[in-house]
Amino acid sequence: MDYVPSPDRPTAGPPPTARHRAPPRTAPIPVKIVVAGGFGVGKTTTVGAISEIVPLTTEAEMTAVSVGVDDPGPESGKTTTTVAMDFGCVTIDQSLKLYLFGTPGQTRFGFMWDDLARGALGALVVVDSSRLDDCYPAVDYFERAGLPFVVGVNTFHGRLGHSIDEVKWALATGPAVPVVAYDARDRLSVRDALLVVLDRALDRAVRSQPS
């Protein structure tokens, strides 16, 4: 007699783990962003405010030798300075992760900028609106390099030394370069500024594709 399985007995099938196994997750795309600007404008603070890891910093104590050379402004309580770079990272979503490289602000460390900017998709140029002269070297650098950048005006003490329109006029960067106000101490504010950088970089990449 042939065997007929009982209708109440479940038939053999793949084990539950095989039926319900989630598809493998792909690693997020790494995107390198440079955080640049003059001395004491808030670059290290920017990286530290949003990094999901303990940021790598290369801070050294300022000494009497730097008096009259490194000027962070009259209202600054800054006692250390970046002598190499800052590094941090933040995951935007499952498909994208930003790696942030902060530059040293003093001109004597300018030789490091080429290495830090190599492979970057875009840059955030941090500006203290009360010391606009300090940001011109960074603006000039990224204009010459052809790297998409956004000017982020750090709201020190919750206020701006000049309005955004005045900063735009002083920098004369043209309408293609966004100028935004943000608070380097606030994670969400830093995130919004970095998203503008990302949007600008992606727009440049799309427009550069052959039609």
PDB file of C-alpha atoms in Angstrom:
ATOM      1  CA  MET A   1       0.000   0.000   0.000  1.00  0.00           C
ATOM      2  CA  ASP A   2       1.349   3.411  -0.893  1.00  0.00           C
ATOM      3  CA  TYR A   3       1.984   5.803   1.961  1.00  0.00           C
ATOM      4  CA  VAL A   4      -0.328   8.837   2.012  1.00  0.00           C
ATOM      5  CA  PRO A   5       0.722  11.602   4.416  1.00  0.00           C
ATOM      6  CA  SER A   6      -1.834  12.671   6.924  1.00  0.00           C
ATOM      7  CA  PRO A   7      -3.380  16.085   6.146  1.00  0.00           C
ATOM      8  CA  ASP A   8      -2.728  17.079   9.778  1.00  0.00           C
ATOM      9  CA  ARG A   9       1.009  16.401   9.496  1.00  0.00           C
ATOM     10  CA  PRO A  10       3.126  19.306   8.145  1.00  0.00           C
ATOM     11  CA  THR A  11       5.180  18.505   5.120  1.00  0.00           C
ATOM     12  CA  ALA A  12       8.922  18.943   5.160  1.00  0.00           C
ATOM     13  CA  GLY A  13      10.226  22.350   4.153  1.00  0.00           C
ATOM     14  CA  PRO A  14      13.158  24.679   4.679  1.00  0.00           C
ATOM     15  CA  PRO A  15      14.068  25.365   8.275  1.00  0.00           C
ATOM     16  CA  PRO A  16      12.610  28.570   9.765  1.00  0.00           C
ATOM     17  CA  THR A  17      15.995  30.253   9.766  1.00  0.00           C
ATOM     18  CA  ALA A  18      16.270  29.748   6.009  1.00  0.00           C
ATOM     19  CA  ARG A  19      12.742  31.017   5.315  1.00  0.00           C
ATOM     20  CA  HIS A  20      13.074  34.168   7.424  1.00  0.00           C
ATOM     21  CA  ARG A  21      16.751  35.026   6.993  1.00  0.00           C
ATOM     22  CA  ALA A  22      17.144  38.757   6.275  1.00  0.00           C
ATOM     23  CA  PRO A  23      19.029  39.747   3.133  1.00  0.00           C
ATOM     24  CA  PRO A  24      22.657  40.713   3.776  1.00  0.00           C
ATOM     25  CA  ARG A  25      23.188  44.410   4.507  1.00  0.00           C
ATOM     26  CA  THR A  26      25.530  46.323   2.260  1.00  0.00           C
ATOM     27  CA  ALA A  27      28.106  48.627   3.780  1.00  0.00           C
ATOM     28  CA  PRO A  28      27.350  52.366   3.484  1.00  0.00           C
ATOM     29  CA  ILE A  29      29.202  54.315   0.813  1.00  0.00           C
ATOM     30  CA  PRO A  30      32.140  56.209   2.393  1.00  0.00           C
ATOM     31  CA  VAL A  31      32.269  59.932   1.580  1.00  0.00           C
ATOM     32  CA  LYS A  32      35.196  62.118   2.586  1.00  0.00           C
ATOM     33  CA  ILE A  33      34.420  65.705   3.641  1.00  0.00           C
ATOM     34  CA  VAL A  34      37.040  68.298   4.598  1.00  0.00           C
ATOM     35  CA  VAL A  35      36.302  70.765   7.399  1.00  0.00           C
ATOM     36  CA  ALA A  36      38.568  73.765   6.815  1.00  0.00           C
ATOM     37  CA  GLY A  37      38.985  77.402   7.792  1.00  0.00           C
ATOM     38  CA  GLY A  38      41.146  79.835   9.669  1.00  0.00           C
ATOM     39  CA  PHE A  39      42.609  79.548  13.125  1.00  0.00           C
ATOM     40  CA  GLY A  40      40.133  79.254  16.005  1.00  0.00           C
ATOM     41  CA  VAL A  41      36.931  79.326  13.937  1.00  0.00           C
ATOM     42  CA  GLY A  42      35.424  76.092  15.303  1.00  0.00           C
ATOM     43  CA  LYS A  43      36.657  73.262  13.070  1.00  0.00           C
ATOM     44  CA  THR A  44      37.574  70.890  15.907  1.00  0.00           C
ATOM     45  CA  THR A  45      34.299  71.708  17.666  1.00  0.00           C
ATOM     46  CA  THR A  46      32.382  70.988  14.447  1.00  0.00           C
ATOM     47  CA  VAL A  47      33.923  67.542  14.025  1.00  0.00           C
ATOM     48  CA  GLY A  48      33.515  66.677  17.693  1.00  0.00           C
ATOM     49  CA  ALA A  49      29.879  67.773  17.859  1.00  0.00           C
ATOM     50  CA  ILE A  50      28.663  65.256  15.280  1.00  0.00           C
ATOM     51  CA  SER A  51      31.178  62.402  15.240  1.00  0.00           C
ATOM     52  CA  GLU A  52      29.693  59.073  16.280  1.00  0.00           C
ATOM     53  CA  ILE A  53      33.129  57.946  17.464  1.00  0.00           C
ATOM     54  CA  VAL A  54      35.469  59.666  19.865  1.00  0.00           C
ATOM     55  CA  PRO A  55      37.086  62.113  17.444  1.00  0.00           C
ATOM     56  CA  LEU A  56      40.778  61.914  16.750  1.00  0.00           C
ATOM     57  CA  THR A  57      42.354  65.276  17.514  1.00  0.00           C
ATOM     58  CA  THR A  58      45.916  66.543  17.458  1.00  0.00           C
ATOM     59  CA  GLU A  59      45.590  69.411  19.900  1.00  0.00           C
ATOM     60  CA  ALA A  60      48.675  71.013  21.418  1.00  0.00           C
ATOM     61  CA  GLU A  61      48.916  73.673  24.084  1.00  0.00           C
ATOM     62  CA  MET A  62      49.439  77.193  22.793  1.00  0.00           C
ATOM     63  CA  THR A  63      52.629  78.729  24.155  1.00  0.00           C
ATOM     64  CA  ALA A  64      54.018  82.222  24.558  1.00  0.00           C
ATOM     65  CA  VAL A  65      55.847  81.777  21.244  1.00  0.00           C
ATOM     66  CA  SER A  66      52.507  81.909  19.402  1.00  0.00           C
ATOM     67  CA  VAL A  67      51.452  85.253  20.916  1.00  0.00           C
ATOM     68  CA  GLY A  68      50.938  87.722  18.095  1.00  0.00           C
ATOM     69  CA  VAL A  69      51.043  84.910  15.531  1.00  0.00           C
ATOM     70  CA  ASP A  70      48.030  82.747  16.381  1.00  0.00           C
ATOM     71  CA  ASP A  71      45.151  85.094  17.206  1.00  0.00           C
ATOM     72  CA  PRO A  72      41.822  83.358  17.984  1.00  0.00           C
ATOM     73  CA  GLY A  73      40.035  86.664  18.602  1.00  0.00           C
ATOM     74  CA  PRO A  74      39.495  88.788  21.700  1.00  0.00           C
ATOM     75  CA  GLU A  75      36.506  86.799  22.996  1.00  0.00           C
ATOM     76  CA  SER A  76      38.062  83.364  22.608  1.00  0.00           C
ATOM     77  CA  GLY A  77      39.170  81.258  25.551  1.00  0.00           C
ATOM     78  CA  LYS A  78      41.121  78.943  23.243  1.00  0.00           C
ATOM     79  CA  THR A  79      44.265  77.482  24.828  1.00  0.00           C
ATOM     80  CA  THR A  80      45.038  74.640  22.394  1.00  0.00           C
ATOM     81  CA  THR A  81      45.451  74.385  18.641  1.00  0.00           C
ATOM     82  CA  THR A  82      45.273  71.655  16.011  1.00  0.00           C
ATOM     83  CA  VAL A  83      48.750  70.843  14.724  1.00  0.00           C
ATOM     84  CA  ALA A  84      47.903  68.072  12.239  1.00  0.00           C
ATOM     85  CA  MET A  85      44.257  67.150  11.734  1.00  0.00           C
ATOM     86  CA  ASP A  86      40.936  66.244  13.296  1.00  0.00           C
ATOM     87  CA  PHE A  87      39.049  63.104  12.309  1.00  0.00           C
ATOM     88  CA  GLY A  88      35.535  61.872  12.949  1.00  0.00           C
ATOM     89  CA  CYS A  89      32.729  60.076  11.158  1.00  0.00           C
ATOM     90  CA  VAL A  90      28.935  60.020  11.081  1.00  0.00           C
ATOM     91  CA  THR A  91      26.472  57.659   9.423  1.00  0.00           C
ATOM     92  CA  ILE A  92      23.826  59.627   7.519  1.00  0.00           C
ATOM     93  CA  ASP A  93      21.699  56.576   6.675  1.00  0.00           C
ATOM     94  CA  GLN A  94      22.175  52.908   5.739  1.00  0.00           C
ATOM     95  CA  SER A  95      23.679  53.891   2.385  1.00  0.00           C
ATOM     96  CA  LEU A  96      25.981  56.785   3.291  1.00  0.00           C
ATOM     97  CA  LYS A  97      28.699  57.475   5.864  1.00  0.00           C
ATOM     98  CA  LEU A  98      30.671  60.711   6.089  1.00  0.00           C
ATOM     99  CA  TYR A  99      34.326  60.749   7.096  1.00  0.00           C
ATOM    100  CA  LEU A 100      35.325  64.193   8.343  1.00  0.00           C
ATOM    101  CA  PHE A 101      38.874  65.519   8.125  1.00  0.00           C
ATOM    102  CA  GLY A 102      39.563  68.825   9.861  1.00  0.00           C
ATOM    103  CA  THR A 103      42.521  70.900   8.712  1.00  0.00           C
ATOM    104  CA  PRO A 104      44.883  72.911  10.906  1.00  0.00           C
ATOM    105  CA  GLY A 105      44.077  76.611  10.683  1.00  0.00           C
ATOM    106  CA  GLN A 106      47.495  78.244  10.678  1.00  0.00           C
ATOM    107  CA  THR A 107      49.138  79.061   7.360  1.00  0.00           C
ATOM    108  CA  ARG A 108      52.390  77.363   8.446  1.00  0.00           C
ATOM    109  CA  PHE A 109      50.530  74.031   8.293  1.00  0.00           C
ATOM    110  CA  GLY A 110      49.130  74.732   4.834  1.00  0.00           C
ATOM    111  CA  PHE A 111      51.399  72.106   3.263  1.00  0.00           C
ATOM    112  CA  MET A 112      49.136  69.427   4.822  1.00  0.00           C
ATOM    113  CA  TRP A 113      45.977  70.561   3.044  1.00  0.00           C
ATOM    114  CA  ASP A 114      46.703  68.761  -0.228  1.00  0.00           C
ATOM    115  CA  ASP A 115      46.981  65.432   1.578  1.00  0.00           C
ATOM    116  CA  LEU A 116      43.857  66.022   3.678  1.00  0.00           C
ATOM    117  CA  ALA A 117      41.789  67.134   0.665  1.00  0.00           C
ATOM    118  CA  ARG A 118      42.858  64.281  -1.606  1.00  0.00           C
ATOM    119  CA  GLY A 119      39.846  62.108  -2.442  1.00  0.00           C
ATOM    120  CA  ALA A 120      37.331  64.447  -0.776  1.00  0.00           C
ATOM    121  CA  LEU A 121      33.892  64.935  -2.305  1.00  0.00           C
ATOM    122  CA  GLY A 122      33.407  68.400  -0.814  1.00  0.00           C
ATOM    123  CA  ALA A 123      34.380  70.819   1.951  1.00  0.00           C
ATOM    124  CA  LEU A 124      32.833  72.919   4.689  1.00  0.00           C
ATOM    125  CA  VAL A 125      34.728  76.194   5.103  1.00  0.00           C
ATOM    126  CA  VAL A 126      34.089  77.370   8.673  1.00  0.00           C
ATOM    127  CA  VAL A 127      33.994  81.140   9.129  1.00  0.00           C
ATOM    128  CA  ASP A 128      33.985  83.453  12.122  1.00  0.00           C
ATOM    129  CA  SER A 129      32.025  86.423  10.753  1.00  0.00           C
ATOM    130  CA  SER A 130      33.908  88.823  13.036  1.00  0.00           C
ATOM    131  CA  ARG A 131      37.239  87.721  11.468  1.00  0.00           C
ATOM    132  CA  LEU A 132      36.444  87.273   7.786  1.00  0.00           C
ATOM    133  CA  ASP A 133      40.043  87.856   6.699  1.00  0.00           C
ATOM    134  CA  ASP A 134      41.015  84.505   8.226  1.00  0.00           C
ATOM    135  CA  CYS A 135      38.794  82.511   5.849  1.00  0.00           C
ATOM    136  CA  TYR A 136      40.073  83.884   2.524  1.00  0.00           C
ATOM    137  CA  PRO A 137      42.967  81.380   2.209  1.00  0.00           C
ATOM    138  CA  ALA A 138      40.545  78.451   2.607  1.00  0.00           C
ATOM    139  CA  VAL A 139      38.080  79.883   0.084  1.00  0.00           C
ATOM    140  CA  ASP A 140      40.906  80.534  -2.384  1.00  0.00           C
ATOM    141  CA  TYR A 141      42.295  77.023  -1.882  1.00  0.00           C
ATOM    142  CA  PHE A 142      39.061  75.211  -2.733  1.00  0.00           C
ATOM    143  CA  GLU A 143      38.287  77.529  -5.630  1.00  0.00           C
ATOM    144  CA  ARG A 144      41.698  76.734  -7.141  1.00  0.00           C
ATOM    145  CA  ALA A 145      41.284  73.018  -6.404  1.00  0.00           C
ATOM    146  CA  GLY A 146      37.862  72.947  -8.051  1.00  0.00           C
ATOM    147  CA  LEU A 147      36.404  71.139  -5.036  1.00  0.00           C
ATOM    148  CA  PRO A 148      32.746  71.907  -4.202  1.00  0.00           C
ATOM    149  CA  PHE A 149      32.496  73.759  -0.908  1.00  0.00           C
ATOM    150  CA  VAL A 150      30.012  75.483   1.355  1.00  0.00           C
ATOM    151  CA  VAL A 151      30.763  78.423   3.637  1.00  0.00           C
ATOM    152  CA  GLY A 152      29.494  77.736   7.149  1.00  0.00           C
ATOM    153  CA  VAL A 153      29.300  80.855   9.330  1.00  0.00           C
ATOM    154  CA  ASN A 154      29.725  79.732  12.934  1.00  0.00           C
ATOM    155  CA  THR A 155      27.339  81.535  15.286  1.00  0.00           C
ATOM    156  CA  PHE A 156      29.732  82.245  18.139  1.00  0.00           C
ATOM    157  CA  HIS A 157      27.820  83.028  21.354  1.00  0.00           C
ATOM    158  CA  GLY A 158      24.575  82.669  19.414  1.00  0.00           C
ATOM    159  CA  ARG A 159      25.130  85.686  17.194  1.00  0.00           C
ATOM    160  CA  LEU A 160      26.749  86.735  13.930  1.00  0.00           C
ATOM    161  CA  GLY A 161      29.251  89.559  13.589  1.00  0.00           C
ATOM    162  CA  HIS A 162      27.826  90.253  10.117  1.00  0.00           C
ATOM    163  CA  SER A 163      24.685  89.126   8.333  1.00  0.00           C
ATOM    164  CA  ILE A 164      24.783  86.261   5.831  1.00  0.00           C
ATOM    165  CA  ASP A 165      24.242  88.715   2.961  1.00  0.00           C
ATOM    166  CA  GLU A 166      27.197  90.795   4.152  1.00  0.00           C
ATOM    167  CA  VAL A 167      29.372  87.680   4.371  1.00  0.00           C
ATOM    168  CA  LYS A 168      28.359  86.669   0.822  1.00  0.00           C
ATOM    169  CA  TRP A 169      29.264  90.124  -0.455  1.00  0.00           C
ATOM    170  CA  ALA A 170      32.620  90.165   1.347  1.00  0.00           C
ATOM    171  CA  LEU A 171      33.650  86.727   0.092  1.00  0.00           C
ATOM    172  CA  ALA A 172      32.426  87.361  -3.481  1.00  0.00           C
ATOM    173  CA  THR A 173      32.127  83.625  -4.085  1.00  0.00           C
ATOM    174  CA  GLY A 174      29.153  83.895  -6.427  1.00  0.00           C
ATOM    175  CA  PRO A 175      25.689  82.337  -6.262  1.00  0.00           C
ATOM    176  CA  ALA A 176      26.970  78.779  -6.827  1.00  0.00           C
ATOM    177  CA  VAL A 177      28.574  78.666  -3.364  1.00  0.00           C
ATOM    178  CA  PRO A 178      26.030  78.377  -0.513  1.00  0.00           C
ATOM    179  CA  VAL A 179      26.638  80.416   2.642  1.00  0.00           C
ATOM    180  CA  VAL A 180      24.827  79.064   5.710  1.00  0.00           C
ATOM    181  CA  ALA A 181      24.770  79.921   9.396  1.00  0.00           C
ATOM    182  CA  TYR A 182      25.244  77.073  11.866  1.00  0.00           C
ATOM    183  CA  ASP A 183      26.277  76.397  15.460  1.00  0.00           C
ATOM    184  CA  ALA A 184      29.456  74.299  15.652  1.00  0.00           C
ATOM    185  CA  ARG A 185      28.473  73.106  19.135  1.00  0.00           C
ATOM    186  CA  ASP A 186      25.091  71.700  18.063  1.00  0.00           C
ATOM    187  CA  ARG A 187      24.942  68.242  16.462  1.00  0.00           C
ATOM    188  CA  LEU A 188      21.797  68.870  14.412  1.00  0.00           C
ATOM    189  CA  SER A 189      23.050  72.237  13.217  1.00  0.00           C
ATOM    190  CA  VAL A 190      26.337  70.682  12.089  1.00  0.00           C
ATOM    191  CA  ARG A 191      24.419  67.880  10.374  1.00  0.00           C
ATOM    192  CA  ASP A 192      22.346  70.379   8.395  1.00  0.00           C
ATOM    193  CA  ALA A 193      25.482  72.230   7.258  1.00  0.00           C
ATOM    194  CA  LEU A 194      27.134  68.969   6.159  1.00  0.00           C
ATOM    195  CA  LEU A 195      24.023  67.962   4.227  1.00  0.00           C
ATOM    196  CA  VAL A 196      24.314  71.200   2.250  1.00  0.00           C
ATOM    197  CA  VAL A 197      27.914  70.242   1.435  1.00  0.00           C
ATOM    198  CA  LEU A 198      26.770  66.793   0.353  1.00  0.00           C
ATOM    199  CA  ASP A 199      23.969  68.211  -1.792  1.00  0.00           C
ATOM    200  CA  ARG A 200      26.367  70.637  -3.473  1.00  0.00           C
ATOM    201  CA  ALA A 201      28.898  67.898  -4.160  1.00  0.00           C
ATOM    202  CA  LEU A 202      26.292  65.510  -5.586  1.00  0.00           C
ATOM    203  CA  ASP A 203      24.872  68.277  -7.761  1.00  0.00           C
ATOM    204  CA  ARG A 204      28.352  68.962  -9.146  1.00  0.00           C
ATOM    205  CA  ALA A 205      28.874  65.252  -9.803  1.00  0.00           C
ATOM    206  CA  VAL A 206      25.547  64.917 -11.669  1.00  0.00           C
ATOM    207  CA  ARG A 207      26.177  68.009 -13.807  1.00  0.00           C
ATOM    208  CA  SER A 208      29.650  66.780 -14.725  1.00  0.00           C
ATOM    209  CA  GLN A 209      28.311  63.513 -16.141  1.00  0.00           C
ATOM    210  CA  PRO A 210      28.270  63.388 -19.960  1.00  0.00           C
ATOM    211  CA  SER A 211      24.771  63.814 -21.381  1.00  0.00           C
TER     212      SER A 211
END
